[in-house]
PDB file of C-alpha atoms in Angstrom:
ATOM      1  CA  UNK A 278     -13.456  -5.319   3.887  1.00 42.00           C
ATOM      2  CA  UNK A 279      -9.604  -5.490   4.798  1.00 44.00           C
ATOM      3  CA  UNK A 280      -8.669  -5.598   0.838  1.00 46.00           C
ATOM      4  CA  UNK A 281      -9.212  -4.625  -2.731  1.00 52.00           C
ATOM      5  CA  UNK A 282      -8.713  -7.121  -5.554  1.00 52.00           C
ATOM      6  CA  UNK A 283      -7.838  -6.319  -8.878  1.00 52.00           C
ATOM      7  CA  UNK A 284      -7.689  -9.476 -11.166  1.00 52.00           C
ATOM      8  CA  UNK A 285      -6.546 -10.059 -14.710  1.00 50.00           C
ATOM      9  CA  UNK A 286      -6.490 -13.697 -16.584  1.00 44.00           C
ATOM     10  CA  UNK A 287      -4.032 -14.432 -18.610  1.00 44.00           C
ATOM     11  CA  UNK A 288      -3.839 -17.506 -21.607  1.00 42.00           C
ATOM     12  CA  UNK A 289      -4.121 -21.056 -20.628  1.00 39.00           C
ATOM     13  CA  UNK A 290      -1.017 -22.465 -20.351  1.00 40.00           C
ATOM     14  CA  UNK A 291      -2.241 -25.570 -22.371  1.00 39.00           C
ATOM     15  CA  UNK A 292      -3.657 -28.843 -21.606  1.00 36.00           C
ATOM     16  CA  UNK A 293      -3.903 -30.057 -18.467  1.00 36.00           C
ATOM     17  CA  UNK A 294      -4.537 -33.443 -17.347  1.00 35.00           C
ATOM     18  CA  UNK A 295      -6.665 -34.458 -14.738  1.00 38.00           C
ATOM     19  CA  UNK A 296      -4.252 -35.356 -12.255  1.00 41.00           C
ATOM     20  CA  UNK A 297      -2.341 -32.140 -12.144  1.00 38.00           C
ATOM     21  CA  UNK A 298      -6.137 -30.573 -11.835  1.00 38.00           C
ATOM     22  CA  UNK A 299      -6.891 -32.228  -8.317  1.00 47.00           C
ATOM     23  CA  UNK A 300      -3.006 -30.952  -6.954  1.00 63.00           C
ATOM     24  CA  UNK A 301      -2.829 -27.245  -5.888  1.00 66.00           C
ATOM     25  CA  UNK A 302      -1.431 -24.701  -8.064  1.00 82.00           C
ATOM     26  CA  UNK A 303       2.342 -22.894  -6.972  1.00 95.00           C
ATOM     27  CA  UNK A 304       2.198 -19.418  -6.343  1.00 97.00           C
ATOM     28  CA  UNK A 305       4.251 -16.725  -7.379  1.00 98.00           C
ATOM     29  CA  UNK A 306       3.536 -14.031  -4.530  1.00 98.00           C
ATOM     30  CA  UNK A 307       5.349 -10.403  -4.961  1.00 98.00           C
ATOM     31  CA  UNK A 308       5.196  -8.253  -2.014  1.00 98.00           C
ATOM     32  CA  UNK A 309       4.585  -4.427  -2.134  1.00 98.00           C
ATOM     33  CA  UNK A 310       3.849  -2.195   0.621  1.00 98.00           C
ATOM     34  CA  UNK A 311       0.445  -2.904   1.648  1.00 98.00           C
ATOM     35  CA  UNK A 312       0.038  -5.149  -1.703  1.00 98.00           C
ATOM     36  CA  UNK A 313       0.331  -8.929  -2.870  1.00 98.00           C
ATOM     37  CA  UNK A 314      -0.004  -9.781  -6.227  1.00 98.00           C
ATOM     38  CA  UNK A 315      -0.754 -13.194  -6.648  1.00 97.00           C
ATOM     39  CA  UNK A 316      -0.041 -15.152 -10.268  1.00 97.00           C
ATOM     40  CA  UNK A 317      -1.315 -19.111 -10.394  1.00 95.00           C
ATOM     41  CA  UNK A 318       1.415 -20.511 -12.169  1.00 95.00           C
ATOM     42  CA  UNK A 319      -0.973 -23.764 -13.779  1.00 91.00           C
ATOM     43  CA  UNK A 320      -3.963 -20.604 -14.992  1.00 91.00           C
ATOM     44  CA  UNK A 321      -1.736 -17.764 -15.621  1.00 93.00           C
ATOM     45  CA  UNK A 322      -4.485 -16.025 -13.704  1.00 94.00           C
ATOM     46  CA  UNK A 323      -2.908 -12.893 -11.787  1.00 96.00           C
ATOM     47  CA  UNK A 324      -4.917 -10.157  -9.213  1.00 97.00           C
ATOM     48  CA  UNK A 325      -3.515  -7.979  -7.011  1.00 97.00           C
ATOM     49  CA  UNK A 326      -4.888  -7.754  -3.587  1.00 97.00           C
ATOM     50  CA  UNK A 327      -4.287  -4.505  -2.284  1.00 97.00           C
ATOM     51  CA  UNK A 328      -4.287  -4.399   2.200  1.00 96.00           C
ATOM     52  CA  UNK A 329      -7.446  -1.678   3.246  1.00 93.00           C
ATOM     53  CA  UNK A 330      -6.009  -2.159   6.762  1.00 95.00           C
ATOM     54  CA  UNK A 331      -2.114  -1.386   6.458  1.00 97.00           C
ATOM     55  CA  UNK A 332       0.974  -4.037   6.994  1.00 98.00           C
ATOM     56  CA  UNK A 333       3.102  -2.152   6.099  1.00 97.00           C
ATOM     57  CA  UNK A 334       5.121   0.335   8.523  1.00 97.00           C
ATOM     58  CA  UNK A 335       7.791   2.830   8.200  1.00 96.00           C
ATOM     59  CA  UNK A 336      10.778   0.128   8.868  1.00 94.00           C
ATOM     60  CA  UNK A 337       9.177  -3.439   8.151  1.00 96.00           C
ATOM     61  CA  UNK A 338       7.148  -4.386   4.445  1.00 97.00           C
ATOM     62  CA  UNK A 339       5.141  -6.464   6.647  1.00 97.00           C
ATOM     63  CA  UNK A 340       5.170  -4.822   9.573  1.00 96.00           C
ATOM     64  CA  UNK A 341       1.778  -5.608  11.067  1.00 97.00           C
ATOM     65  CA  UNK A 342       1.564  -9.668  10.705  1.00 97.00           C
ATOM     66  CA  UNK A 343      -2.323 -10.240  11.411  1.00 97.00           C
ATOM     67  CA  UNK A 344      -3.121  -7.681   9.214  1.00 97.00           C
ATOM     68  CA  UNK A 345      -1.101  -9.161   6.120  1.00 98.00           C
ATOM     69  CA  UNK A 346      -1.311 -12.869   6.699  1.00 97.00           C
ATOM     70  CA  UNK A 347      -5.118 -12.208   5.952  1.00 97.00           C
ATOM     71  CA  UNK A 348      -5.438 -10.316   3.012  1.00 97.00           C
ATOM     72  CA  UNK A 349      -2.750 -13.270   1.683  1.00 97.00           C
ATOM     73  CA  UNK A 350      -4.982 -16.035   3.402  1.00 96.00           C
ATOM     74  CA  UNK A 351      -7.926 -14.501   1.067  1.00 96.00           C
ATOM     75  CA  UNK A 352      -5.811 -14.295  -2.108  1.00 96.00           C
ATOM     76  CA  UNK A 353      -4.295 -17.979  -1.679  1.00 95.00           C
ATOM     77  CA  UNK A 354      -7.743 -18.893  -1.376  1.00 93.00           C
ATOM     78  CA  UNK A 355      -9.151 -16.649  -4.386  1.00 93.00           C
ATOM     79  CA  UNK A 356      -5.966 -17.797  -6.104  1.00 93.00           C
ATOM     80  CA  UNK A 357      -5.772 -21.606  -5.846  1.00 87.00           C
ATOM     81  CA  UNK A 358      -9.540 -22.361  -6.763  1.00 76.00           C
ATOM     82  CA  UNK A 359      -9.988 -25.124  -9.313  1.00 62.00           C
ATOM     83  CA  UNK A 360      -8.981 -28.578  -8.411  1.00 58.00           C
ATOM     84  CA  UNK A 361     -11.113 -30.472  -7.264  1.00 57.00           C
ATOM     85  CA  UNK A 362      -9.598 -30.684  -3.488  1.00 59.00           C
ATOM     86  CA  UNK A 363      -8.406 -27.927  -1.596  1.00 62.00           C
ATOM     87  CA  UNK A 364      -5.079 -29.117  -1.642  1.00 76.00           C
ATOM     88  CA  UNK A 365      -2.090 -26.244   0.359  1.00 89.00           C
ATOM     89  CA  UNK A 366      -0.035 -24.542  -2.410  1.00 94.00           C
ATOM     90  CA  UNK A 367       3.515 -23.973  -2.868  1.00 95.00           C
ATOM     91  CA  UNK A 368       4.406 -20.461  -2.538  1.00 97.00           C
ATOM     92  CA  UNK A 369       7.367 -18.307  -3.767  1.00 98.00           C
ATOM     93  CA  UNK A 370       7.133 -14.984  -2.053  1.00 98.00           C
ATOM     94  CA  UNK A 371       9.248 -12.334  -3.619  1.00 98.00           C
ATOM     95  CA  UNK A 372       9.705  -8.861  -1.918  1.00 98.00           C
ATOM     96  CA  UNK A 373       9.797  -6.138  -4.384  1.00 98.00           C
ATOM     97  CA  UNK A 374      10.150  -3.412  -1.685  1.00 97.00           C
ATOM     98  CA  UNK A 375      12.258  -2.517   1.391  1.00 96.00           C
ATOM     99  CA  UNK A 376      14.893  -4.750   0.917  1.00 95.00           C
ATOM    100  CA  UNK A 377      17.679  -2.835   0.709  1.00 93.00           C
ATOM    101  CA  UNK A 378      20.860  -4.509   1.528  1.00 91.00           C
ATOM    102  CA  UNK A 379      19.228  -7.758   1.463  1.00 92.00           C
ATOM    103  CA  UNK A 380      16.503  -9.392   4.187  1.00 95.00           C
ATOM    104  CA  UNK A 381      17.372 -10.049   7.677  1.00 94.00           C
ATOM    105  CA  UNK A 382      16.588 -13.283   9.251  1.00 95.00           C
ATOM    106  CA  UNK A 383      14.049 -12.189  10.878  1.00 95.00           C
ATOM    107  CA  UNK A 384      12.180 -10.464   8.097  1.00 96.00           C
ATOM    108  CA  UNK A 385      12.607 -13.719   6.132  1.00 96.00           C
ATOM    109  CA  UNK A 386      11.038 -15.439   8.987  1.00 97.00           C
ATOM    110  CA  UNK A 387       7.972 -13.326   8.435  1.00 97.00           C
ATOM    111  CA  UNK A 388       7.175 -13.647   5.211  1.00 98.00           C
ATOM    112  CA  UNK A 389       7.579 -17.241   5.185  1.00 97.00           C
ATOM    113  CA  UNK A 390       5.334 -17.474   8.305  1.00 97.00           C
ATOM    114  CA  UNK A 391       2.935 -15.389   6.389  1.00 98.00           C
ATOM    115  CA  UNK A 392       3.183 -17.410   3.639  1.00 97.00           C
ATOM    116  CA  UNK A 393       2.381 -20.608   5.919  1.00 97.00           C
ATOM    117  CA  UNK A 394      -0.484 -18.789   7.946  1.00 96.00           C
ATOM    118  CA  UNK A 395      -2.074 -18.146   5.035  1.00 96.00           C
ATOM    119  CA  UNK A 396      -2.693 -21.171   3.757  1.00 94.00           C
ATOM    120  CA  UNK A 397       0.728 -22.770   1.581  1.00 95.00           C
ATOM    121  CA  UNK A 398       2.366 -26.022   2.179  1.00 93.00           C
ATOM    122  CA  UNK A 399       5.969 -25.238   1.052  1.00 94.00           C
ATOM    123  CA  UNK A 400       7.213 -21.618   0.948  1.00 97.00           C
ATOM    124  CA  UNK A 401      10.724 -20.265  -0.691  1.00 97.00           C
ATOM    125  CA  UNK A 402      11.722 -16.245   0.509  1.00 97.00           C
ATOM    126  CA  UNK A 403      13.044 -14.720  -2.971  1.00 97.00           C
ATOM    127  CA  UNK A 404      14.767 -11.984  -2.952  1.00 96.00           C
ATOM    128  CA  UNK A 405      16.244 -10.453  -6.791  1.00 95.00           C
ATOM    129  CA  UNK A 406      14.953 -10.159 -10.148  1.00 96.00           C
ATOM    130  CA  UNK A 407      11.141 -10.560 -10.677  1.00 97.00           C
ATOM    131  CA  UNK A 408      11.169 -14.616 -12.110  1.00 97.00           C
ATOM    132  CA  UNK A 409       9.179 -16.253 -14.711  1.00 97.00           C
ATOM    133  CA  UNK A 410       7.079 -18.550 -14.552  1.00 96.00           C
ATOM    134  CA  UNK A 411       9.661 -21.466 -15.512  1.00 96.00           C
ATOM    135  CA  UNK A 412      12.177 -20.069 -12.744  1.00 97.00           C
ATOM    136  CA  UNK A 413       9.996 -19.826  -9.918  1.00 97.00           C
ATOM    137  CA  UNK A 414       8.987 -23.108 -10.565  1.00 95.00           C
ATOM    138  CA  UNK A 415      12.522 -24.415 -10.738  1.00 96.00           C
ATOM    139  CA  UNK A 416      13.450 -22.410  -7.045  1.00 96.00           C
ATOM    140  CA  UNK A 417       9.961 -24.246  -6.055  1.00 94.00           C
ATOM    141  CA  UNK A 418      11.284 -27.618  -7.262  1.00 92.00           C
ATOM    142  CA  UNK A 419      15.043 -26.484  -5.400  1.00 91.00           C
ATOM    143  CA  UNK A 420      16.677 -25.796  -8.874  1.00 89.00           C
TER     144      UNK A 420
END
């Protein structure tokens, strides 16, 4: 196996009506060296999916694209079950690591080409605070 999944559900965030359950969930996707964890905004479900084969290198978070667009291809897919079609999900990608002094363009290219390889439809790069649920999906929504 390339990963290790660690998964914890949270409370329902309420009702839900049927529409909204055939639409894909949006993501919130924090990055840690070798790690995503993965939280379904519509379930509140959460699991971390931890990279057996490294991404990470000494300079670069994601260092070694192939490596990490597949463990996050495998927890997009773990992590957007539910509706009834498989339908791409919006993704907010949040470094938590190695970002010293901010992102360069080119390592905000990468995670957002991650992001896409693996599976999402729209991504936004965050880099700050860790976000709520409400705030990620107000950057999602371009708030």
């Amino acid at each position: 196996t390339i990963f290790r999944v660690h998964a914890r559900a949270q409370g329902s965030c309420g009702t839900t009506n049927m529409l909204s359950g055939l639409l894909a969930s949006p993501l919130y996707v924090r990055v840690r060296r070798n790690q995503f964890r993965v939280r379904n905004l519509r379930s509140s479900a959460e699991a971390t999916f931890d990279a057996q084969l490294p991404f990470t290198t000494a300079r670069l978070l994601i260092g070694q694209f192939q490596a990490a667009e597949n463990v996050l291809r495998h927890a997009v897919k773990v992590m957007s079950k539910g509706g009834i079609f498989a339908v791409s999900p919006q993704v907010l990608i949040h470094p938590l690591e190695m970002v010293e002094g901010g992102l360069s363009d080119v390592e905000a290219r990468v995670l957002k080409e991650v992001a896409i390889g693996a599976g999402a439809s729209k991504v936004v790069v965050w880099v700050g605070p860790e976000l709520s649920d409400v705030e990620v999906r107000a950057k999602l929504n371009g708030e």
